[in-house]
Amino acid sequence: MVTREVLGGWLGLLKPRLRSSSPSVKLSSNDLSTLPARVFSPLTALEQLYIDENQLETIAPEIFDGLVGLQHLDLRHNKLTSPASDVFDGLTNLTLLNLGKNSIKYLPPIIFHSLPKLRSLSIYKNELEVLEDGIFDELVNLEELKLHHNQIASLPPQVFWSLRNLKTLTLSSNRFQTIPEKSFYNMSLTLSDNPWDCTCGIRGIARWIRHNQHVVIDKEDVIFPTLNELHEPAQPFHTISTIGQKTASTTTLPGATSATTEGATQQATIPHAGCLVFFLGSSCTICQMTKFYKQTRDSIPKICAADAQ
């Protein structure tokens, strides 16, 4: 275990060499629970700092003062819960920030506003429940944003719109039931393992997935997940077949209802285990799966109006 005194002395010995090179300091897996304020400030040439796999619960805002040349900062696998809004102020050259595998429940809306050069931001495997409106507005160069395995249930309107260079966005394993269909543009996306709302509220994002299948990396898991709520989960789903030009029917499966609706079948999607959505012309038919009970129960398909696109 590295104590505060040992850490300070070690950095002092390295100071002359670090100033004259393009250094990387690695303090990974040292069981650190605290760091002195401004402990890294003398290392003005520092470009990469790894403090991952420690026991840090809080970080003093002054800890990164003077690190104007820092490009990579790895804080993953600690115990951070609520970083201060100004903790990253001054890191204007940072291109990579990893906050994954912490216990972060909340991020202030301006926490990333001083990071205009950031290209990769990882906040996966935390306990985030909300994303504040405008939190990503200044990250105009961001290319990768990892938010999978959190507790996020909804998105602020246009929260990703300022990220014009974003190429990869991971939102899988959160608590989304529905997402505004105009939330995403020109990026690769993961959406699997979310508890999608099995009502007509899903039609917007489901239609967007249908028209942007090349964008959704895990579309097979979003559209055809494991049907673990069925009594016979091993029995495969079959593609909906169109009967003639005016009617369409579903394949009847154990625990599933079937429906016949006017309009030609366009596509079948399964946004979540236990929910089957059929796009039929200008309407969508939602057939809900039911578990097997001692007595079979029938469920009634719901019909909702949807755009004809």
mmCIF file of C-alpha atoms in Angstrom:
data_model
loop_
_atom_site.group_PDB
_atom_site.id
_atom_site.type_symbol
_atom_site.label_atom_id
_atom_site.label_comp_id
_atom_site.label_asym_id
_atom_site.label_seq_id
_atom_site.Cartn_x
_atom_site.Cartn_y
_atom_site.Cartn_z
ATOM 1 C CA MET A 1 0.000 0.000 0.000
ATOM 2 C CA VAL A 2 1.320 3.441 -0.961
ATOM 3 C CA THR A 3 0.922 6.022 1.815
ATOM 4 C CA ARG A 4 0.475 9.740 1.241
ATOM 5 C CA GLU A 5 4.015 10.453 2.438
ATOM 6 C CA VAL A 6 5.575 7.782 0.238
ATOM 7 C CA LEU A 7 3.592 8.983 -2.764
ATOM 8 C CA GLY A 8 4.653 12.600 -2.236
ATOM 9 C CA GLY A 9 8.300 11.662 -1.850
ATOM 10 C CA TRP A 10 8.249 9.408 -4.888
ATOM 11 C CA LEU A 11 6.758 12.112 -7.079
ATOM 12 C CA GLY A 12 9.341 14.569 -5.766
ATOM 13 C CA LEU A 13 12.188 12.275 -6.829
ATOM 14 C CA LEU A 14 10.694 11.871 -10.289
ATOM 15 C CA LYS A 15 10.024 15.574 -10.804
ATOM 16 C CA PRO A 16 13.193 16.494 -12.778
ATOM 17 C CA ARG A 17 12.804 13.641 -15.241
ATOM 18 C CA LEU A 18 9.069 14.141 -15.710
ATOM 19 C CA ARG A 19 9.503 17.778 -16.638
ATOM 20 C CA SER A 20 11.844 16.949 -19.516
ATOM 21 C CA SER A 21 9.894 14.118 -21.154
ATOM 22 C CA SER A 22 6.417 13.018 -22.173
ATOM 23 C CA PRO A 23 5.703 10.943 -19.096
ATOM 24 C CA SER A 24 3.081 8.550 -17.915
ATOM 25 C CA VAL A 25 2.467 7.999 -14.210
ATOM 26 C CA LYS A 26 0.780 4.749 -13.238
ATOM 27 C CA LEU A 27 -0.579 4.285 -9.709
ATOM 28 C CA SER A 28 -2.929 1.422 -10.548
ATOM 29 C CA SER A 29 -3.851 -1.233 -7.968
ATOM 30 C CA ASN A 30 -2.214 0.441 -4.968
ATOM 31 C CA ASP A 31 -5.210 0.449 -2.611
ATOM 32 C CA LEU A 32 -5.122 4.244 -2.458
ATOM 33 C CA SER A 33 -8.060 5.695 -0.540
ATOM 34 C CA THR A 34 -6.986 9.348 -0.682
ATOM 35 C CA LEU A 35 -4.665 11.653 -2.577
ATOM 36 C CA PRO A 36 -3.231 14.956 -1.337
ATOM 37 C CA ALA A 37 -4.485 18.135 -2.973
ATOM 38 C CA ARG A 38 -2.208 19.325 -5.797
ATOM 39 C CA VAL A 39 -0.012 16.234 -5.396
ATOM 40 C CA PHE A 40 0.471 16.089 -9.179
ATOM 41 C CA SER A 41 0.757 19.842 -9.758
ATOM 42 C CA PRO A 42 4.590 19.897 -10.101
ATOM 43 C CA LEU A 43 4.356 17.416 -12.985
ATOM 44 C CA THR A 44 3.471 19.996 -15.610
ATOM 45 C CA ALA A 45 4.659 17.744 -18.468
ATOM 46 C CA LEU A 46 2.397 14.865 -17.429
ATOM 47 C CA GLU A 47 0.374 13.438 -20.333
ATOM 48 C CA GLN A 48 -0.983 10.147 -18.991
ATOM 49 C CA LEU A 49 -2.173 9.468 -15.445
ATOM 50 C CA TYR A 50 -3.496 6.089 -14.325
ATOM 51 C CA ILE A 51 -5.113 5.917 -10.878
ATOM 52 C CA ASP A 52 -7.380 2.971 -11.690
ATOM 53 C CA GLU A 53 -8.207 0.025 -9.421
ATOM 54 C CA ASN A 54 -7.834 1.839 -6.116
ATOM 55 C CA GLN A 55 -10.211 2.761 -3.275
ATOM 56 C CA LEU A 56 -10.802 6.448 -3.989
ATOM 57 C CA GLU A 57 -14.230 7.691 -2.879
ATOM 58 C CA THR A 58 -13.672 11.391 -3.460
ATOM 59 C CA ILE A 59 -11.265 13.548 -5.429
ATOM 60 C CA ALA A 60 -10.341 17.057 -4.364
ATOM 61 C CA PRO A 61 -10.980 19.595 -7.150
ATOM 62 C CA GLU A 62 -7.408 20.883 -6.782
ATOM 63 C CA ILE A 63 -5.806 17.494 -7.331
ATOM 64 C CA PHE A 64 -5.269 18.049 -11.069
ATOM 65 C CA ASP A 65 -4.244 21.703 -10.865
ATOM 66 C CA GLY A 66 -1.378 22.538 -13.199
ATOM 67 C CA LEU A 67 -1.763 19.461 -15.419
ATOM 68 C CA VAL A 68 -2.459 21.500 -18.536
ATOM 69 C CA GLY A 69 -0.770 18.921 -20.772
ATOM 70 C CA LEU A 70 -2.666 15.890 -19.437
ATOM 71 C CA GLN A 71 -4.257 13.863 -22.246
ATOM 72 C CA HIS A 72 -5.279 10.538 -20.668
ATOM 73 C CA LEU A 73 -6.856 10.202 -17.216
ATOM 74 C CA ASP A 74 -7.898 6.760 -15.978
ATOM 75 C CA LEU A 75 -10.012 6.683 -12.800
ATOM 76 C CA ARG A 76 -11.899 3.463 -13.441
ATOM 77 C CA HIS A 77 -12.552 0.828 -10.808
ATOM 78 C CA ASN A 78 -12.556 3.083 -7.747
ATOM 79 C CA LYS A 79 -15.410 4.004 -5.391
ATOM 80 C CA LEU A 80 -16.286 7.458 -6.679
ATOM 81 C CA THR A 81 -19.902 8.496 -6.080
ATOM 82 C CA SER A 82 -20.396 12.208 -6.825
ATOM 83 C CA PRO A 83 -17.424 13.998 -8.428
ATOM 84 C CA ALA A 84 -17.355 17.764 -7.894
ATOM 85 C CA SER A 85 -18.515 19.952 -10.770
ATOM 86 C CA ASP A 86 -15.068 21.584 -11.128
ATOM 87 C CA VAL A 87 -12.905 18.505 -10.618
ATOM 88 C CA PHE A 88 -11.732 18.502 -14.257
ATOM 89 C CA ASP A 89 -11.412 22.257 -14.686
ATOM 90 C CA GLY A 90 -8.140 23.178 -16.358
ATOM 91 C CA LEU A 91 -7.668 19.848 -18.163
ATOM 92 C CA THR A 92 -8.260 21.525 -21.502
ATOM 93 C CA ASN A 93 -6.055 19.083 -23.444
ATOM 94 C CA LEU A 94 -7.635 15.907 -22.085
ATOM 95 C CA THR A 95 -8.631 13.489 -24.863
ATOM 96 C CA LEU A 96 -9.528 10.374 -22.839
ATOM 97 C CA LEU A 97 -11.366 10.147 -19.517
ATOM 98 C CA ASN A 98 -12.325 6.809 -17.978
ATOM 99 C CA LEU A 99 -14.733 6.844 -15.027
ATOM 100 C CA GLY A 100 -15.993 3.299 -15.564
ATOM 101 C CA LYS A 101 -16.636 0.791 -12.781
ATOM 102 C CA ASN A 102 -17.228 3.277 -9.988
ATOM 103 C CA SER A 103 -20.365 3.975 -7.943
ATOM 104 C CA ILE A 104 -21.238 7.323 -9.503
ATOM 105 C CA LYS A 105 -24.869 8.205 -8.889
ATOM 106 C CA TYR A 106 -24.866 11.781 -10.123
ATOM 107 C CA LEU A 107 -22.848 14.006 -12.445
ATOM 108 C CA PRO A 108 -23.253 17.814 -12.331
ATOM 109 C CA PRO A 109 -24.388 19.365 -15.635
ATOM 110 C CA ILE A 110 -21.146 21.361 -16.087
ATOM 111 C CA ILE A 111 -18.647 18.700 -15.014
ATOM 112 C CA PHE A 112 -17.326 18.146 -18.575
ATOM 113 C CA HIS A 113 -17.616 21.719 -19.843
ATOM 114 C CA SER A 114 -13.869 22.429 -19.646
ATOM 115 C CA LEU A 115 -12.911 19.410 -21.786
ATOM 116 C CA PRO A 116 -13.308 20.611 -25.404
ATOM 117 C CA LYS A 117 -10.721 18.170 -26.796
ATOM 118 C CA LEU A 118 -12.154 15.042 -25.175
ATOM 119 C CA ARG A 119 -12.567 12.202 -27.676
ATOM 120 C CA SER A 120 -13.376 9.236 -25.431
ATOM 121 C CA LEU A 121 -15.556 9.324 -22.303
ATOM 122 C CA SER A 122 -16.339 6.151 -20.350
ATOM 123 C CA ILE A 123 -18.925 6.176 -17.554
ATOM 124 C CA TYR A 124 -19.996 2.530 -17.867
ATOM 125 C CA LYS A 125 -20.858 0.277 -14.907
ATOM 126 C CA ASN A 126 -21.855 3.018 -12.499
ATOM 127 C CA GLU A 127 -25.148 3.853 -10.786
ATOM 128 C CA LEU A 128 -26.203 6.854 -12.859
ATOM 129 C CA GLU A 129 -29.945 7.412 -12.840
ATOM 130 C CA VAL A 130 -30.175 10.644 -14.819
ATOM 131 C CA LEU A 131 -28.235 12.624 -17.389
ATOM 132 C CA GLU A 132 -28.552 16.340 -16.770
ATOM 133 C CA ASP A 133 -29.651 18.497 -19.680
ATOM 134 C CA GLY A 134 -26.622 20.012 -21.417
ATOM 135 C CA ILE A 135 -24.065 17.785 -19.710
ATOM 136 C CA PHE A 136 -22.355 16.936 -23.039
ATOM 137 C CA ASP A 137 -22.840 20.286 -24.772
ATOM 138 C CA GLU A 138 -19.155 21.297 -24.798
ATOM 139 C CA LEU A 139 -17.797 17.922 -25.933
ATOM 140 C CA VAL A 140 -17.809 18.856 -29.602
ATOM 141 C CA ASN A 141 -14.910 16.510 -30.442
ATOM 142 C CA LEU A 142 -16.204 13.456 -28.580
ATOM 143 C CA GLU A 143 -16.101 10.284 -30.683
ATOM 144 C CA GLU A 144 -16.882 7.580 -28.112
ATOM 145 C CA LEU A 145 -19.331 7.679 -25.194
ATOM 146 C CA LYS A 146 -19.847 4.593 -23.028
ATOM 147 C CA LEU A 147 -22.873 4.688 -20.739
ATOM 148 C CA HIS A 148 -23.790 1.001 -20.600
ATOM 149 C CA HIS A 149 -24.642 -0.773 -17.340
ATOM 150 C CA ASN A 150 -26.151 2.161 -15.453
ATOM 151 C CA GLN A 151 -29.636 2.917 -14.108
ATOM 152 C CA ILE A 152 -30.631 5.565 -16.655
ATOM 153 C CA ALA A 153 -34.356 5.497 -17.424
ATOM 154 C CA SER A 154 -34.818 8.527 -19.672
ATOM 155 C CA LEU A 155 -32.895 10.974 -21.836
ATOM 156 C CA PRO A 156 -33.195 14.770 -21.894
ATOM 157 C CA PRO A 157 -34.370 16.081 -25.275
ATOM 158 C CA GLN A 158 -31.509 16.423 -27.746
ATOM 159 C CA VAL A 159 -28.932 15.445 -25.102
ATOM 160 C CA PHE A 160 -26.582 14.046 -27.767
ATOM 161 C CA TRP A 161 -27.217 16.596 -30.509
ATOM 162 C CA SER A 162 -24.104 18.675 -29.797
ATOM 163 C CA LEU A 163 -21.901 15.590 -30.226
ATOM 164 C CA ARG A 164 -21.541 16.016 -33.964
ATOM 165 C CA ASN A 165 -18.397 13.845 -34.115
ATOM 166 C CA LEU A 166 -19.756 11.007 -31.975
ATOM 167 C CA LYS A 167 -19.249 7.626 -33.619
ATOM 168 C CA THR A 168 -19.977 5.140 -30.829
ATOM 169 C CA LEU A 169 -22.597 5.335 -28.083
ATOM 170 C CA THR A 170 -23.349 2.472 -25.679
ATOM 171 C CA LEU A 171 -26.665 2.556 -23.816
ATOM 172 C CA SER A 172 -27.210 -1.155 -23.247
ATOM 173 C CA SER A 173 -28.135 -2.534 -19.815
ATOM 174 C CA ASN A 174 -29.882 0.549 -18.493
ATOM 175 C CA ARG A 175 -33.545 1.083 -17.574
ATOM 176 C CA PHE A 176 -34.885 2.619 -20.757
ATOM 177 C CA GLN A 177 -38.470 1.770 -21.561
ATOM 178 C CA THR A 178 -38.632 4.081 -24.531
ATOM 179 C CA ILE A 179 -36.323 6.613 -26.168
ATOM 180 C CA PRO A 180 -37.191 9.571 -28.408
ATOM 181 C CA GLU A 181 -36.524 8.410 -31.956
ATOM 182 C CA LYS A 182 -34.650 11.614 -32.859
ATOM 183 C CA SER A 183 -32.053 11.152 -30.117
ATOM 184 C CA PHE A 184 -29.371 9.678 -32.353
ATOM 185 C CA TYR A 185 -27.624 10.737 -35.537
ATOM 186 C CA ASN A 186 -24.683 9.287 -37.491
ATOM 187 C CA MET A 187 -23.315 7.017 -34.786
ATOM 188 C CA SER A 188 -22.941 3.356 -33.878
ATOM 189 C CA LEU A 189 -25.257 2.445 -31.032
ATOM 190 C CA THR A 190 -25.948 -0.338 -28.519
ATOM 191 C CA LEU A 191 -29.414 -0.632 -26.955
ATOM 192 C CA SER A 192 -29.771 -4.232 -25.794
ATOM 193 C CA ASP A 193 -30.887 -5.381 -22.353
ATOM 194 C CA ASN A 194 -33.262 -2.539 -21.553
ATOM 195 C CA PRO A 195 -36.808 -3.080 -20.178
ATOM 196 C CA TRP A 196 -38.600 -1.690 -23.232
ATOM 197 C CA ASP A 197 -42.151 -0.532 -22.677
ATOM 198 C CA CYS A 198 -44.463 -3.066 -24.296
ATOM 199 C CA THR A 199 -46.992 -0.457 -25.399
ATOM 200 C CA CYS A 200 -47.409 1.808 -28.354
ATOM 201 C CA GLY A 201 -44.870 4.173 -26.807
ATOM 202 C CA ILE A 202 -42.131 1.984 -28.272
ATOM 203 C CA ARG A 203 -43.190 2.527 -31.865
ATOM 204 C CA GLY A 204 -40.994 5.596 -32.457
ATOM 205 C CA ILE A 205 -37.651 4.083 -31.489
ATOM 206 C CA ALA A 206 -38.607 0.708 -32.986
ATOM 207 C CA ARG A 207 -39.359 2.392 -36.307
ATOM 208 C CA TRP A 208 -36.051 4.259 -36.068
ATOM 209 C CA ILE A 209 -34.196 0.970 -35.517
ATOM 210 C CA ARG A 210 -35.966 -0.501 -38.525
ATOM 211 C CA HIS A 211 -34.713 2.309 -40.751
ATOM 212 C CA ASN A 212 -31.222 2.425 -39.194
ATOM 213 C CA GLN A 213 -30.257 -1.199 -38.707
ATOM 214 C CA HIS A 214 -26.714 -0.465 -39.888
ATOM 215 C CA VAL A 215 -26.311 1.909 -36.924
ATOM 216 C CA VAL A 216 -27.481 -0.352 -34.073
ATOM 217 C CA ILE A 217 -24.560 -2.678 -33.369
ATOM 218 C CA ASP A 218 -26.534 -5.057 -31.144
ATOM 219 C CA LYS A 219 -29.770 -4.931 -33.124
ATOM 220 C CA GLU A 220 -30.151 -8.699 -32.981
ATOM 221 C CA ASP A 221 -30.249 -8.537 -29.187
ATOM 222 C CA VAL A 222 -32.598 -5.565 -29.216
ATOM 223 C CA ILE A 223 -34.918 -6.969 -31.858
ATOM 224 C CA PHE A 224 -34.661 -10.671 -31.122
ATOM 225 C CA PRO A 225 -33.537 -11.171 -27.504
ATOM 226 C CA THR A 226 -33.746 -14.403 -25.557
ATOM 227 C CA LEU A 227 -37.383 -15.023 -24.751
ATOM 228 C CA ASN A 228 -36.685 -16.032 -21.174
ATOM 229 C CA GLU A 229 -40.211 -15.399 -20.008
ATOM 230 C CA LEU A 230 -41.671 -18.128 -22.183
ATOM 231 C CA HIS A 231 -42.368 -21.565 -20.814
ATOM 232 C CA GLU A 232 -40.393 -23.072 -23.687
ATOM 233 C CA PRO A 233 -37.603 -20.549 -24.310
ATOM 234 C CA ALA A 234 -35.749 -22.838 -26.664
ATOM 235 C CA GLN A 235 -38.543 -22.714 -29.232
ATOM 236 C CA PRO A 236 -37.495 -20.182 -31.881
ATOM 237 C CA PHE A 237 -39.502 -17.258 -33.112
ATOM 238 C CA HIS A 238 -40.440 -17.308 -36.761
ATOM 239 C CA THR A 239 -40.582 -14.321 -39.050
ATOM 240 C CA ILE A 240 -44.058 -12.971 -39.609
ATOM 241 C CA SER A 241 -45.513 -14.100 -42.886
ATOM 242 C CA THR A 242 -47.730 -11.952 -45.074
ATOM 243 C CA ILE A 243 -50.925 -13.529 -46.300
ATOM 244 C CA GLY A 244 -52.004 -11.763 -49.443
ATOM 245 C CA GLN A 245 -51.838 -7.977 -49.632
ATOM 246 C CA LYS A 246 -54.423 -6.990 -47.040
ATOM 247 C CA THR A 247 -54.002 -9.323 -44.117
ATOM 248 C CA ALA A 248 -51.147 -10.614 -42.063
ATOM 249 C CA SER A 249 -50.967 -13.129 -39.255
ATOM 250 C CA THR A 250 -48.387 -14.076 -36.686
ATOM 251 C CA THR A 251 -46.945 -17.450 -35.888
ATOM 252 C CA THR A 252 -48.554 -18.664 -32.686
ATOM 253 C CA LEU A 253 -46.079 -19.631 -29.986
ATOM 254 C CA PRO A 254 -46.475 -20.933 -26.445
ATOM 255 C CA GLY A 255 -47.618 -18.087 -24.250
ATOM 256 C CA ALA A 256 -48.106 -15.699 -27.153
ATOM 257 C CA THR A 257 -51.168 -14.167 -28.728
ATOM 258 C CA SER A 258 -51.696 -13.813 -32.435
ATOM 259 C CA ALA A 259 -53.399 -11.056 -34.363
ATOM 260 C CA THR A 260 -54.674 -10.285 -37.824
ATOM 261 C CA THR A 261 -54.503 -6.685 -38.985
ATOM 262 C CA GLU A 262 -55.165 -4.791 -42.180
ATOM 263 C CA GLY A 263 -52.064 -3.732 -44.094
ATOM 264 C CA ALA A 264 -48.961 -5.391 -45.416
ATOM 265 C CA THR A 265 -46.399 -6.636 -42.949
ATOM 266 C CA GLN A 266 -43.227 -4.551 -42.939
ATOM 267 C CA GLN A 267 -41.172 -6.028 -40.135
ATOM 268 C CA ALA A 268 -41.372 -7.910 -36.866
ATOM 269 C CA THR A 269 -39.385 -6.701 -33.901
ATOM 270 C CA ILE A 270 -39.043 -7.852 -30.324
ATOM 271 C CA PRO A 271 -37.769 -4.906 -28.271
ATOM 272 C CA HIS A 272 -37.711 -6.905 -25.041
ATOM 273 C CA ALA A 273 -38.376 -10.422 -23.819
ATOM 274 C CA GLY A 274 -42.104 -10.689 -23.337
ATOM 275 C CA CYS A 275 -42.981 -8.099 -25.963
ATOM 276 C CA LEU A 276 -43.539 -8.559 -29.666
ATOM 277 C CA VAL A 277 -44.174 -5.630 -31.980
ATOM 278 C CA PHE A 278 -45.394 -6.077 -35.537
ATOM 279 C CA PHE A 279 -45.260 -3.182 -37.986
ATOM 280 C CA LEU A 280 -48.208 -3.564 -40.287
ATOM 281 C CA GLY A 281 -48.524 -0.805 -42.847
ATOM 282 C CA SER A 282 -49.725 2.315 -41.053
ATOM 283 C CA SER A 283 -50.310 0.626 -37.696
ATOM 284 C CA CYS A 284 -48.385 -1.432 -35.198
ATOM 285 C CA THR A 285 -49.754 -4.479 -33.454
ATOM 286 C CA ILE A 286 -48.320 -5.274 -30.049
ATOM 287 C CA CYS A 287 -48.748 -8.868 -28.955
ATOM 288 C CA GLN A 288 -47.831 -9.482 -25.354
ATOM 289 C CA MET A 289 -46.305 -12.740 -24.188
ATOM 290 C CA THR A 290 -47.746 -14.415 -21.131
ATOM 291 C CA LYS A 291 -46.154 -16.822 -18.711
ATOM 292 C CA PHE A 292 -47.619 -20.296 -18.355
ATOM 293 C CA TYR A 293 -49.830 -20.725 -15.329
ATOM 294 C CA LYS A 294 -51.878 -23.654 -14.197
ATOM 295 C CA GLN A 295 -54.708 -22.232 -16.217
ATOM 296 C CA THR A 296 -53.928 -20.648 -19.566
ATOM 297 C CA ARG A 297 -54.754 -16.965 -19.745
ATOM 298 C CA ASP A 298 -55.458 -15.111 -22.962
ATOM 299 C CA SER A 299 -54.055 -11.646 -23.537
ATOM 300 C CA ILE A 300 -55.567 -9.172 -25.938
ATOM 301 C CA PRO A 301 -53.357 -7.564 -28.603
ATOM 302 C CA LYS A 302 -53.215 -3.780 -28.483
ATOM 303 C CA ILE A 303 -53.509 -1.739 -31.655
ATOM 304 C CA CYS A 304 -52.103 1.749 -31.915
ATOM 305 C CA ALA A 305 -51.861 4.364 -34.608
ATOM 306 C CA ALA A 306 -48.406 4.927 -36.048
ATOM 307 C CA ASP A 307 -46.870 6.809 -38.915
ATOM 308 C CA ALA A 308 -46.964 5.050 -42.242
ATOM 309 C CA GLN A 309 -43.238 5.556 -42.766
#
